[in-house]
Structures are given as C-alpha cells and as structure tokens.
C-alpha cells in the first residue's frame, strides 16, 4: 500500500455514459496528478494540481474534466469518451518543490470504453 | 525540457544473474533522477532516487542505481535477479519545479523478464 487509493479499480462504460474516477491520498501531500497509461506508449501526464489549483493541463480533450475539492481528493470526470480512451488511469501525489520528492502512485483504474 | 531515454524494450536475464536496466538523461541544471517499478495490474512503486551525494544509490528490494554525470546515465542494477523481479521498470527525471509540484518526465519503460 502506497497511501494512495483509487476507485473503482475497473470500469466499463459506453461512449454516451458519464462516470467519475476517484483518488484519495493519506500522505499529507499537496500536489496530485492524473496519468494515462496505454499499452506500448509512454506514461502521459494529463493534469497537475498543486494546493488544490490546477497548474497544468497537457492538451487533454475536454471530455476529461478534473476536480480537486481538497488536498486529499482528486476526481476525473468522464463523458462521451472514445474507444481510444481505454487505458489504465493512474493517480499520484507528492510533496511540493523545491525539495525533489518522489511521487506515490495509486493502483490505477482500468477503463474500457465500448 | 528534461527527458530520459530507456533504450531497450525488454531485458531478459537468468535468475541469479546480475540485472541492469539502462537509462540516460537530458537536463538543464541539477538532475533529480528516479526509478519506479510496475507489477502487473498495479500502479508504479518508487524504488530509489538520486538527488545529490554518493553516485551509488541504494533502494528497495536490493536494487541500486549508479549516477554517472559524464555519461549522463542512471542505470538500475541488482546483483542477483529473482523471478519476482519480472516487471516493468521506469526511469524518470524531475521536470520544471513550477508551482509547487514535483512534475516528472518518464521514460517509456523496460520490461524485465527473469528466466527461472
């Protein structure tokens, strides 16, 4: 256990559905991240939140909508997804800079879009 | 921007033999380097990091990594591989430390297969 939990672990949704992924960290960190991991591709950073403010959005389509209500919780709201959005979605957290702290990852949500 | 390269897609090694997973980096400024491991259907687990100090860094599960500034490398090593070390290994470098976060740039990962 890394102190970062994600629910659900598996999700199957149709292209017209709306669903949300949840991430919770119990480490007292102040930065949280969403990554997309697809087979045979590098890890893609999607969003970065620092002190509950979004500081980075790496050209992610608007069908992905993040929310960070407090420093311990991070959501990824999904709507009208495409089959190519099927992937493992990973959440991570870390302490802030300037000290180079490592990120701690959750187990991920395996998303399948049908 | 900072980046890392992991030149091999897969590393095969016999159980009990030394394991090396290669990583080279490109940074402007001080390199802050990390290794992570991912087992099937799991998230990434932190193994070790280099910030400053000794070039040989020791981490979890008997792994170590050697920082080589002249070769811009940070290779991961284990003296004697176990079948349970079979997993996906990622090298990462801290990217621009803006806005109070520790953004990382990851390599594409190396699949390690330890053969019994």
Coordinates of N, CA and C in Angstrom, one line a residue:
Chain A
X1 N 0.8 -1.2 0.0 CA 0.0 0.0 0.0 C 0.9 1.3 0.0
X2 N 0.6 2.2 -0.9 CA 1.4 3.4 -1.0 C 0.8 4.5 -0.3
X3 N -0.4 4.4 0.2 CA -1.1 5.6 0.8 C -2.0 6.3 -0.2
X4 N -2.1 5.8 -1.4 CA -2.9 6.5 -2.5 C -3.9 5.4 -3.0
X5 N -5.2 5.7 -2.8 CA -6.2 4.7 -3.2 C -7.0 5.3 -4.4
X6 N -7.4 4.4 -5.3 CA -8.2 4.7 -6.4 C -9.4 3.8 -6.5
X7 N -10.6 4.4 -6.9 CA -11.8 3.7 -7.1 C -12.5 4.2 -8.3
X8 N -13.2 3.4 -9.1 CA -13.1 1.9 -9.0 C -11.8 1.4 -9.6
X9 N -11.5 0.1 -9.4 CA -10.3 -0.5 -10.0 C -10.6 -0.8 -11.4
X10 N -11.8 -1.1 -11.8 CA -12.1 -1.5 -13.1 C -13.4 -0.8 -13.5
X11 N -13.5 -0.3 -14.7 CA -14.7 0.4 -15.2 C -14.9 0.2 -16.7
X12 N -16.1 -0.3 -17.0 CA -16.5 -0.4 -18.4 C -17.7 0.6 -18.6
X13 N -17.5 1.4 -19.6 CA -18.5 2.4 -19.9 C -18.8 2.5 -21.4
X14 N -20.0 2.9 -21.8 CA -20.3 3.2 -23.1 C -19.9 4.6 -23.5
X15 N -19.9 4.9 -24.8 CA -19.4 6.2 -25.2 C -20.4 7.3 -24.8
X16 N -21.6 7.0 -24.4 CA -22.5 8.1 -24.0 C -22.7 8.2 -22.5
X17 N -22.0 7.4 -21.8 CA -22.1 7.4 -20.3 C -21.3 8.6 -19.7
X18 N -21.6 8.9 -18.5 CA -20.8 9.8 -17.6 C -20.4 9.0 -16.4
X19 N -19.2 9.0 -16.1 CA -18.7 8.4 -14.9 C -17.5 9.2 -14.3
X20 N -17.2 8.9 -13.1 CA -16.1 9.6 -12.4 C -15.1 8.6 -11.8
X21 N -13.8 9.0 -11.8 CA -12.8 8.2 -11.2 C -12.4 9.0 -9.9
X22 N -12.1 8.3 -8.8 CA -11.8 8.9 -7.6 C -10.4 8.5 -7.1
X23 N -9.7 9.5 -6.6 CA -8.4 9.2 -6.0 C -8.3 9.9 -4.6
X24 N -7.7 9.2 -3.7 CA -7.6 9.8 -2.3 C -6.2 9.4 -1.8
X25 N -5.5 10.4 -1.3 CA -4.2 10.2 -0.7 C -4.2 10.5 0.8
X26 N -3.5 9.7 1.6 CA -3.5 9.8 3.0 C -2.1 10.1 3.5
X27 N -1.3 10.8 2.7 CA 0.1 11.1 2.9 C 0.4 12.5 3.3
X28 N -0.6 13.4 3.3 CA -0.4 14.8 3.7 C 0.3 15.5 2.6
X29 N 0.2 15.0 1.3 CA 0.9 15.7 0.2 C 0.0 16.9 -0.3
X30 N 0.7 17.8 -1.0 CA -0.1 19.0 -1.5 C -0.1 19.1 -3.0
X31 N 0.4 18.1 -3.7 CA 0.3 18.0 -5.2 C -0.3 16.7 -5.6
X32 N -1.1 16.7 -6.6 CA -1.7 15.5 -7.1 C -1.7 15.5 -8.6
X33 N -1.7 14.3 -9.2 CA -1.5 14.1 -10.7 C -2.4 13.1 -11.2
X34 N -2.8 13.3 -12.5 CA -3.5 12.2 -13.2 C -2.6 11.8 -14.4
X35 N -2.4 10.5 -14.6 CA -1.7 10.0 -15.7 C -2.6 9.0 -16.5
X36 N -2.3 8.9 -17.8 CA -2.9 7.9 -18.6 C -1.8 6.9 -19.1
X37 N -2.0 5.7 -18.9 CA -1.0 4.6 -19.3 C -1.7 3.7 -20.3
X38 N -1.2 3.8 -21.6 CA -1.7 2.9 -22.7 C -0.7 1.9 -23.0
X39 N -1.1 0.8 -23.5 CA -0.2 -0.3 -23.9 C 0.8 0.3 -25.0
X40 N 2.1 -0.1 -24.8 CA 3.1 0.2 -25.7 C 3.4 1.7 -25.9
X41 N 2.9 2.6 -25.0 CA 3.1 4.0 -25.1 C 3.7 4.5 -23.7
X42 N 4.4 5.6 -23.8 CA 5.0 6.2 -22.5 C 3.8 6.7 -21.6
X43 N 4.1 6.8 -20.4 CA 3.2 7.4 -19.4 C 2.9 8.8 -19.8
X44 N 1.6 9.1 -19.9 CA 1.2 10.5 -20.3 C 0.7 11.3 -19.1
X45 N 1.3 12.4 -18.8 CA 0.8 13.3 -17.7 C -0.4 14.0 -18.3
X46 N -1.5 14.0 -17.6 CA -2.7 14.7 -18.0 C -2.9 16.0 -17.3
X47 N -3.0 15.9 -15.9 CA -3.3 17.1 -15.1 C -2.4 17.1 -13.9
X48 N -2.1 18.3 -13.4 CA -1.4 18.5 -12.2 C -2.1 19.5 -11.4
X49 N -2.3 19.2 -10.1 CA -2.9 20.1 -9.1 C -1.9 20.3 -8.0
X50 N -1.7 21.6 -7.7 CA -0.9 22.0 -6.6 C -1.7 22.9 -5.6
X51 N -1.7 22.5 -4.4 CA -2.5 23.2 -3.4 C -3.9 23.5 -3.9
X52 N -4.5 22.4 -4.5 CA -5.9 22.4 -5.0 C -6.1 23.3 -6.2
X53 N -5.1 23.8 -6.8 CA -5.3 24.6 -8.0 C -4.7 23.8 -9.2
X54 N -5.4 23.8 -10.3 CA -4.8 23.1 -11.5 C -3.7 24.0 -12.0
X55 N -2.5 23.4 -12.1 CA -1.4 24.2 -12.6 C -0.9 23.7 -14.0
X56 N -1.5 22.6 -14.4 CA -1.1 22.1 -15.7 C -2.2 21.2 -16.3
X57 N -2.4 21.4 -17.6 CA -3.4 20.6 -18.4 C -2.7 20.3 -19.7
X58 N -2.2 19.1 -19.9 CA -1.4 18.8 -21.0 C -2.2 18.5 -22.3
X59 N -3.0 19.5 -22.8 CA -3.7 19.3 -24.0 C -4.7 18.1 -24.0
X60 N -5.3 18.0 -22.8 CA -6.2 16.8 -22.7 C -7.6 17.2 -23.2
X61 N -8.3 16.3 -24.0 CA -9.6 16.7 -24.5 C -10.6 17.0 -23.4
X62 N -11.5 17.9 -23.7 CA -12.5 18.4 -22.7 C -13.4 17.3 -22.2
X63 N -13.4 16.1 -22.8 CA -14.3 15.0 -22.3 C -13.7 14.5 -21.0
X64 N -12.5 14.9 -20.7 CA -11.9 14.6 -19.4 C -11.9 15.9 -18.5
X65 N -12.5 15.8 -17.4 CA -12.6 17.0 -16.6 C -12.2 16.7 -15.1
X66 N -11.1 17.3 -14.7 CA -10.6 17.0 -13.3 C -11.2 17.9 -12.3
X67 N -11.2 17.4 -11.0 CA -11.7 18.2 -9.9 C -10.9 17.9 -8.7
X68 N -10.5 18.9 -8.0 CA -9.7 18.7 -6.8 C -10.3 19.5 -5.6
X69 N -11.3 18.9 -4.9 CA -12.0 19.7 -3.9 C -11.2 20.0 -2.7
X70 N -10.1 19.2 -2.4 CA -9.2 19.5 -1.3 C -7.9 18.8 -1.5
X71 N -7.0 18.9 -0.7 CA -5.6 18.4 -1.0 C -5.6 16.9 -0.9
X72 N -6.6 16.2 -0.4 CA -6.6 14.8 -0.3 C -7.3 14.0 -1.3
X73 N -8.2 14.7 -2.1 CA -9.0 14.1 -3.0 C -8.9 14.7 -4.4
X74 N -8.9 13.8 -5.4 CA -8.8 14.2 -6.8 C -9.8 13.3 -7.6
X75 N -10.6 14.0 -8.5 CA -11.5 13.2 -9.3 C -11.2 13.5 -10.8
X76 N -11.6 12.5 -11.6 CA -11.5 12.7 -13.1 C -12.9 12.3 -13.6
X77 N -13.6 13.3 -14.1 CA -15.0 13.2 -14.6 C -14.9 12.8 -16.1
X78 N -15.6 11.8 -16.5 CA -15.5 11.3 -17.9 C -16.9 11.4 -18.5
X79 N -16.9 11.9 -19.8 CA -18.2 11.9 -20.5 C -17.9 11.8 -22.0
X80 N -18.8 11.2 -22.7 CA -18.7 10.9 -24.2 C -17.3 10.5 -24.6
X81 N -16.8 9.5 -23.9 CA -15.4 9.0 -24.2 C -15.4 8.2 -25.6
X82 N -14.2 8.0 -26.1 CA -14.0 7.3 -27.3 C -13.3 6.0 -27.0
X83 N -13.4 5.0 -27.8 CA -12.7 3.7 -27.6 C -11.2 3.9 -27.3
X84 N -10.5 4.9 -28.0 CA -9.1 5.1 -27.8 C -8.8 5.6 -26.4
X85 N -9.8 6.0 -25.6 CA -9.6 6.4 -24.3 C -9.4 5.2 -23.3
X86 N -9.6 4.0 -23.8 CA -9.4 2.9 -22.9 C -8.0 2.8 -22.5
X87 N -7.7 2.7 -21.2 CA -6.3 2.7 -20.7 C -6.4 2.5 -19.2
X88 N -5.2 2.5 -18.6 CA -5.1 2.5 -17.2 C -4.8 3.9 -16.7
X89 N -5.7 4.4 -15.9 CA -5.6 5.8 -15.4 C -5.0 5.8 -14.0
X90 N -3.9 6.4 -13.8 CA -3.1 6.4 -12.6 C -3.2 7.8 -11.9
X91 N -3.4 7.8 -10.6 CA -3.3 9.0 -9.8 C -2.0 8.9 -9.0
X92 N -1.4 10.0 -8.7 CA -0.2 10.1 -7.9 C -0.3 11.4 -7.1
X93 N 0.5 11.4 -6.0 CA 0.7 12.5 -5.2 C 2.1 12.7 -4.8
X94 N 2.4 13.9 -4.4 CA 3.8 14.2 -3.9 C 3.8 15.5 -3.0
X95 N 4.8 15.6 -2.3 CA 5.1 16.9 -1.6 C 5.5 17.9 -2.6
X96 N 5.5 19.2 -2.3 CA 5.9 20.2 -3.3 C 7.3 20.5 -3.4
X97 N 7.7 21.3 -4.3 CA 9.0 21.7 -4.5 C 9.4 22.8 -3.5
X98 N 10.7 23.2 -3.3 CA 11.8 22.9 -4.1 C 12.4 21.5 -3.9
X99 N 12.2 20.9 -2.7 CA 12.8 19.6 -2.5 C 12.2 18.6 -3.5
X100 N 13.1 17.8 -4.2 CA 12.6 16.9 -5.2 C 12.1 15.6 -4.6
X101 N 10.9 15.6 -4.1 CA 10.2 14.5 -3.6 C 9.7 13.5 -4.7
X102 N 9.7 12.2 -4.3 CA 9.1 11.3 -5.3 C 7.6 11.3 -5.3
X103 N 7.0 10.8 -6.3 CA 5.6 10.7 -6.4 C 5.2 9.3 -5.9
X104 N 4.0 9.2 -5.3 CA 3.5 8.0 -4.9 C 2.2 7.7 -5.7
X105 N 2.1 6.5 -6.2 CA 1.0 6.2 -7.2 C 0.0 5.3 -6.5
X106 N -1.3 5.5 -7.0 CA -2.3 4.6 -6.7 C -2.3 3.3 -7.6
X107 N -3.1 2.4 -7.4 CA -3.1 1.1 -8.2 C -3.7 1.3 -9.6
X108 N -4.4 2.4 -9.8 CA -5.0 2.7 -11.1 C -6.4 2.2 -11.3
X109 N -7.1 2.8 -12.3 CA -8.4 2.3 -12.7 C -8.2 1.9 -14.2
X110 N -8.6 0.6 -14.4 CA -8.6 0.1 -15.8 C -9.9 0.4 -16.4
X111 N -9.8 1.3 -17.4 CA -11.0 1.8 -18.1 C -11.2 1.2 -19.5
X112 N -12.3 0.7 -19.7 CA -12.6 0.1 -21.0 C -13.9 0.9 -21.6
X113 N -13.7 1.5 -22.7 CA -14.8 2.2 -23.4 C -15.3 1.4 -24.5
X114 N -16.6 1.1 -24.5 CA -17.2 0.2 -25.5 C -18.1 1.0 -26.5
Chain B
X1 N 13.2 21.0 -22.2 CA 12.5 20.2 -21.1 C 13.4 19.0 -20.8
X2 N 13.3 18.5 -19.6 CA 14.1 17.4 -19.2 C 13.5 16.1 -19.8
X3 N 14.4 15.1 -20.0 CA 13.9 13.9 -20.6 C 14.8 12.7 -20.2
X4 N 14.3 11.5 -20.3 CA 15.1 10.3 -20.1 C 14.8 9.4 -21.2
X5 N 15.8 8.5 -21.5 CA 15.7 7.6 -22.5 C 16.0 6.2 -22.0
X6 N 15.2 5.2 -22.3 CA 15.4 3.8 -21.9 C 15.6 3.1 -23.2
X7 N 16.8 2.8 -23.6 CA 17.0 2.3 -25.0 C 16.5 0.9 -25.3
X8 N 16.3 0.1 -24.3 CA 15.9 -1.3 -24.5 C 14.4 -1.5 -24.2
X9 N 13.7 -2.2 -25.1 CA 12.3 -2.5 -24.8 C 12.2 -3.6 -23.7
X10 N 13.0 -4.6 -23.8 CA 12.9 -5.8 -22.9 C 14.3 -6.2 -22.5
X11 N 14.4 -6.6 -21.3 CA 15.7 -7.1 -20.8 C 15.4 -8.5 -20.2
X12 N 16.1 -9.5 -20.8 CA 16.0 -10.9 -20.3 C 17.2 -11.3 -19.5
X13 N 17.0 -11.9 -18.4 CA 18.1 -12.3 -17.6 C 17.8 -13.6 -16.8
X14 N 18.8 -14.4 -16.7 CA 18.5 -15.7 -15.9 C 18.5 -15.4 -14.4
X15 N 17.7 -16.1 -13.7 CA 17.6 -16.0 -12.3 C 19.0 -16.2 -11.7
X16 N 19.4 -15.3 -10.7 CA 20.7 -15.4 -10.1 C 21.7 -14.6 -10.8
X17 N 21.5 -14.2 -12.0 CA 22.5 -13.3 -12.7 C 22.3 -11.9 -12.4
X18 N 23.3 -11.1 -12.6 CA 23.1 -9.6 -12.4 C 22.1 -9.0 -13.4
X19 N 21.4 -8.1 -12.9 CA 20.4 -7.4 -13.7 C 20.8 -5.9 -13.9
X20 N 20.7 -5.4 -15.1 CA 21.0 -4.0 -15.4 C 19.9 -3.5 -16.3
X21 N 19.3 -2.3 -15.9 CA 18.3 -1.7 -16.8 C 18.9 -0.3 -17.0
X22 N 19.0 0.1 -18.3 CA 19.7 1.3 -18.7 C 18.8 2.5 -18.8
X23 N 19.4 3.7 -18.4 CA 18.7 4.9 -18.5 C 19.7 6.1 -18.7
X24 N 19.4 6.9 -19.7 CA 20.2 8.1 -19.9 C 19.3 9.3 -19.8
X25 N 19.8 10.4 -19.4 CA 19.0 11.6 -19.2 C 19.5 12.8 -19.9
X26 N 18.6 13.8 -20.0 CA 19.0 15.1 -20.6 C 18.3 16.1 -19.7
X27 N 19.1 17.0 -19.1 CA 18.6 18.0 -18.2 C 19.3 19.3 -18.3
X28 N 18.7 20.4 -18.0 CA 19.4 21.6 -17.8 C 19.3 21.9 -16.3
X29 N 20.5 22.0 -15.7 CA 20.5 22.2 -14.2 C 20.8 20.9 -13.5
X30 N 20.5 20.8 -12.3 CA 20.7 19.6 -11.5 C 19.8 18.5 -11.9
X31 N 20.4 17.3 -12.1 CA 19.5 16.1 -12.4 C 18.9 15.5 -11.1
X32 N 17.6 15.4 -11.0 CA 17.0 14.7 -10.0 C 16.3 13.5 -10.6
X33 N 16.9 12.3 -10.3 CA 16.5 11.1 -11.1 C 15.8 10.0 -10.2
X34 N 14.9 9.3 -10.8 CA 14.1 8.3 -10.0 C 14.0 7.0 -10.8
X35 N 13.8 5.9 -10.1 CA 13.4 4.7 -10.7 C 12.1 4.2 -10.0
X36 N 11.2 3.7 -10.9 CA 10.0 3.1 -10.4 C 9.8 1.7 -11.0
X37 N 9.1 0.8 -10.4 CA 8.7 -0.5 -10.9 C 7.2 -0.6 -10.9
X38 N 6.7 -1.3 -11.9 CA 5.3 -1.6 -12.0 C 5.1 -3.1 -12.2
X39 N 4.4 -3.7 -11.3 CA 4.0 -5.1 -11.4 C 2.6 -5.2 -12.1
X40 N 2.3 -6.3 -12.7 CA 1.0 -6.4 -13.5 C -0.2 -5.9 -12.7
X41 N -1.0 -5.1 -13.3 CA -2.3 -4.6 -12.7 C -2.0 -3.8 -11.5
X42 N -0.9 -3.2 -11.4 CA -0.6 -2.3 -10.2 C -0.1 -1.0 -10.7
X43 N -0.1 0.0 -9.7 CA 0.5 1.3 -10.0 C 2.0 1.2 -9.9
X44 N 2.6 2.4 -10.2 CA 4.1 2.4 -10.1 C 4.5 2.5 -8.6
X45 N 5.6 1.8 -8.3 CA 6.2 1.8 -7.0 C 7.5 2.5 -7.0
X46 N 7.8 3.4 -6.1 CA 9.1 4.1 -6.0 C 10.2 3.1 -5.6
X47 N 11.3 3.1 -6.3 CA 12.4 2.2 -5.9 C 13.6 3.0 -5.2
X48 N 14.0 4.1 -5.9 CA 15.1 4.9 -5.4 C 15.2 6.2 -6.2
X49 N 16.0 7.1 -5.6 CA 16.2 8.4 -6.3 C 17.6 8.9 -6.1
X50 N 18.1 9.7 -7.0 CA 19.4 10.4 -6.8 C 19.1 11.9 -6.8
X51 N 19.5 12.5 -5.7 CA 19.4 13.9 -5.6 C 20.7 14.6 -5.6
X52 N 21.6 14.1 -4.7 CA 23.0 14.7 -4.6 C 23.7 13.7 -3.7
X53 N 25.1 13.8 -3.7 CA 25.9 13.0 -2.8 C 26.4 11.8 -3.5
X54 N 26.5 10.6 -2.9 CA 27.1 9.4 -3.4 C 26.5 9.1 -4.8
X55 N 27.3 8.7 -5.7 CA 26.9 8.3 -7.0 C 26.1 7.0 -7.0
X56 N 26.4 6.1 -6.0 CA 25.7 4.8 -5.9 C 24.6 5.0 -4.9
X57 N 23.4 4.8 -5.4 CA 22.2 5.0 -4.6 C 21.5 3.6 -4.3
X58 N 21.2 3.3 -3.1 CA 20.6 2.0 -2.7 C 19.1 2.2 -2.5
X59 N 18.3 1.3 -3.0 CA 16.9 1.4 -2.8 C 16.2 0.1 -2.3
X60 N 15.0 0.0 -2.7 CA 14.1 -1.1 -2.2 C 14.5 -2.4 -2.9
X61 N 14.1 -3.5 -2.3 CA 14.2 -4.9 -2.9 C 15.6 -5.2 -3.4
X62 N 16.7 -4.6 -2.8 CA 18.0 -5.0 -3.2 C 18.5 -4.3 -4.5
X63 N 17.7 -3.3 -5.0 CA 18.1 -2.6 -6.2 C 19.0 -1.4 -5.8
X64 N 19.9 -1.0 -6.7 CA 20.7 0.1 -6.6 C 20.9 0.8 -8.0
X65 N 21.3 2.0 -8.0 CA 21.5 2.7 -9.3 C 22.8 3.5 -9.2
X66 N 23.4 3.6 -10.3 CA 24.7 4.4 -10.3 C 24.5 5.6 -11.2
X67 N 24.7 6.8 -10.6 CA 24.7 8.0 -11.3 C 26.0 8.3 -11.9
X68 N 26.1 8.6 -13.2 CA 27.3 8.9 -13.9 C 27.1 10.2 -14.7
X69 N 27.7 11.2 -14.2 CA 27.5 12.5 -14.7 C 28.1 12.7 -16.1
X70 N 29.3 12.1 -16.3 CA 30.0 12.3 -17.6 C 29.3 11.5 -18.7
X71 N 28.6 10.4 -18.4 CA 27.9 9.7 -19.4 C 26.4 10.0 -19.3
X72 N 26.0 10.9 -18.5 CA 24.6 11.2 -18.3 C 23.7 10.0 -18.2
X73 N 24.1 9.1 -17.3 CA 23.4 7.8 -17.2 C 23.0 7.6 -15.7
X74 N 22.0 6.8 -15.6 CA 21.5 6.4 -14.2 C 20.9 5.0 -14.3
X75 N 21.8 4.0 -14.5 CA 21.4 2.7 -14.7 C 21.0 2.0 -13.4
X76 N 20.0 1.2 -13.5 CA 19.5 0.4 -12.3 C 20.1 -0.9 -12.3
X77 N 20.5 -1.4 -11.1 CA 21.2 -2.7 -11.1 C 20.7 -3.5 -9.9
X78 N 20.9 -4.8 -10.0 CA 20.6 -5.7 -8.9 C 21.6 -6.9 -9.1
X79 N 22.4 -7.2 -8.1 CA 23.4 -8.2 -8.2 C 22.9 -9.6 -8.6
X80 N 21.8 -10.0 -8.1 CA 21.3 -11.3 -8.3 C 19.8 -11.2 -8.5
X81 N 19.3 -11.4 -9.8 CA 17.9 -11.2 -10.1 C 17.1 -12.4 -9.6
X82 N 15.8 -12.1 -9.2 CA 14.8 -13.1 -8.8 C 13.7 -13.1 -9.8
X83 N 13.0 -14.2 -9.9 CA 11.9 -14.3 -10.8 C 10.9 -13.3 -10.5
X84 N 10.7 -13.0 -9.2 CA 9.7 -12.0 -8.8 C 10.1 -10.5 -9.2
X85 N 11.3 -10.3 -9.7 CA 11.7 -9.0 -10.2 C 11.2 -8.8 -11.6
X86 N 10.5 -9.8 -12.2 CA 9.9 -9.6 -13.5 C 8.8 -8.5 -13.5
X87 N 9.0 -7.4 -14.2 CA 8.1 -6.3 -14.1 C 8.5 -5.3 -15.1
X88 N 7.8 -4.1 -15.1 CA 8.1 -3.0 -16.0 C 8.8 -2.0 -15.1
X89 N 9.9 -1.5 -15.6 CA 10.7 -0.5 -14.9 C 10.8 0.8 -15.6
X90 N 10.6 1.9 -14.9 CA 10.5 3.2 -15.4 C 11.6 4.1 -14.8
X91 N 12.3 4.8 -15.6 CA 13.3 5.8 -15.2 C 12.5 7.2 -15.3
X92 N 12.8 8.1 -14.4 CA 12.2 9.4 -14.5 C 13.1 10.5 -14.0
X93 N 12.9 11.7 -14.6 CA 13.6 12.9 -14.1 C 12.7 14.0 -13.7
X94 N 13.0 14.7 -12.7 CA 12.1 15.8 -12.3 C 12.2 16.9 -13.3
X95 N 11.0 17.3 -13.8 CA 10.9 18.3 -14.8 C 10.8 19.7 -14.0
X96 N 10.5 20.7 -14.7 CA 10.5 22.0 -14.2 C 9.7 22.1 -12.9
X97 N 10.3 22.5 -11.8 CA 9.6 22.5 -10.5 C 8.8 23.8 -10.3
X98 N 7.8 23.9 -11.2 CA 6.9 25.1 -11.1 C 5.7 24.9 -10.2
X99 N 5.3 25.9 -9.6 CA 4.0 26.0 -8.9 C 3.9 25.0 -7.8
X100 N 5.0 24.6 -7.2 CA 5.0 23.8 -6.0 C 4.6 22.4 -6.3
X101 N 5.0 21.8 -7.4 CA 4.8 20.4 -7.6 C 6.0 19.7 -8.1
X102 N 6.1 18.4 -8.0 CA 7.3 17.6 -8.4 C 6.9 16.9 -9.7
X103 N 6.7 17.6 -10.8 CA 6.4 17.0 -12.1 C 7.6 16.2 -12.6
X104 N 7.2 14.9 -13.0 CA 8.2 14.0 -13.5 C 8.1 13.7 -15.0
X105 N 9.2 13.6 -15.7 CA 9.2 13.1 -17.1 C 9.6 11.7 -17.1
X106 N 8.8 10.8 -17.6 CA 9.1 9.3 -17.5 C 9.7 8.8 -18.8
X107 N 10.5 7.8 -18.7 CA 10.9 7.1 -19.9 C 9.8 6.1 -20.3
X108 N 10.0 5.4 -21.4 CA 8.9 4.6 -22.0 C 8.8 3.2 -21.2
X109 N 9.8 3.0 -20.4 CA 9.7 1.7 -19.6 C 10.4 0.6 -20.2
X110 N 11.0 -0.3 -19.4 CA 11.6 -1.5 -19.8 C 11.0 -2.7 -19.2
X111 N 10.6 -3.7 -20.0 CA 10.1 -4.9 -19.5 C 11.2 -5.8 -19.1
X112 N 11.3 -6.2 -17.8 CA 12.3 -7.1 -17.4 C 11.7 -8.5 -17.2
X113 N 12.3 -9.5 -17.8 CA 11.9 -10.9 -17.7 C 13.0 -11.7 -17.1
X114 N 12.8 -12.3 -15.9 CA 13.8 -13.1 -15.2 C 13.4 -14.5 -15.5
X115 N 14.3 -15.2 -16.1 CA 14.0 -16.6 -16.5 C 14.5 -17.6 -15.4
X116 N 13.6 -18.5 -15.0 CA 14.0 -19.4 -13.9 C 15.1 -20.4 -14.3

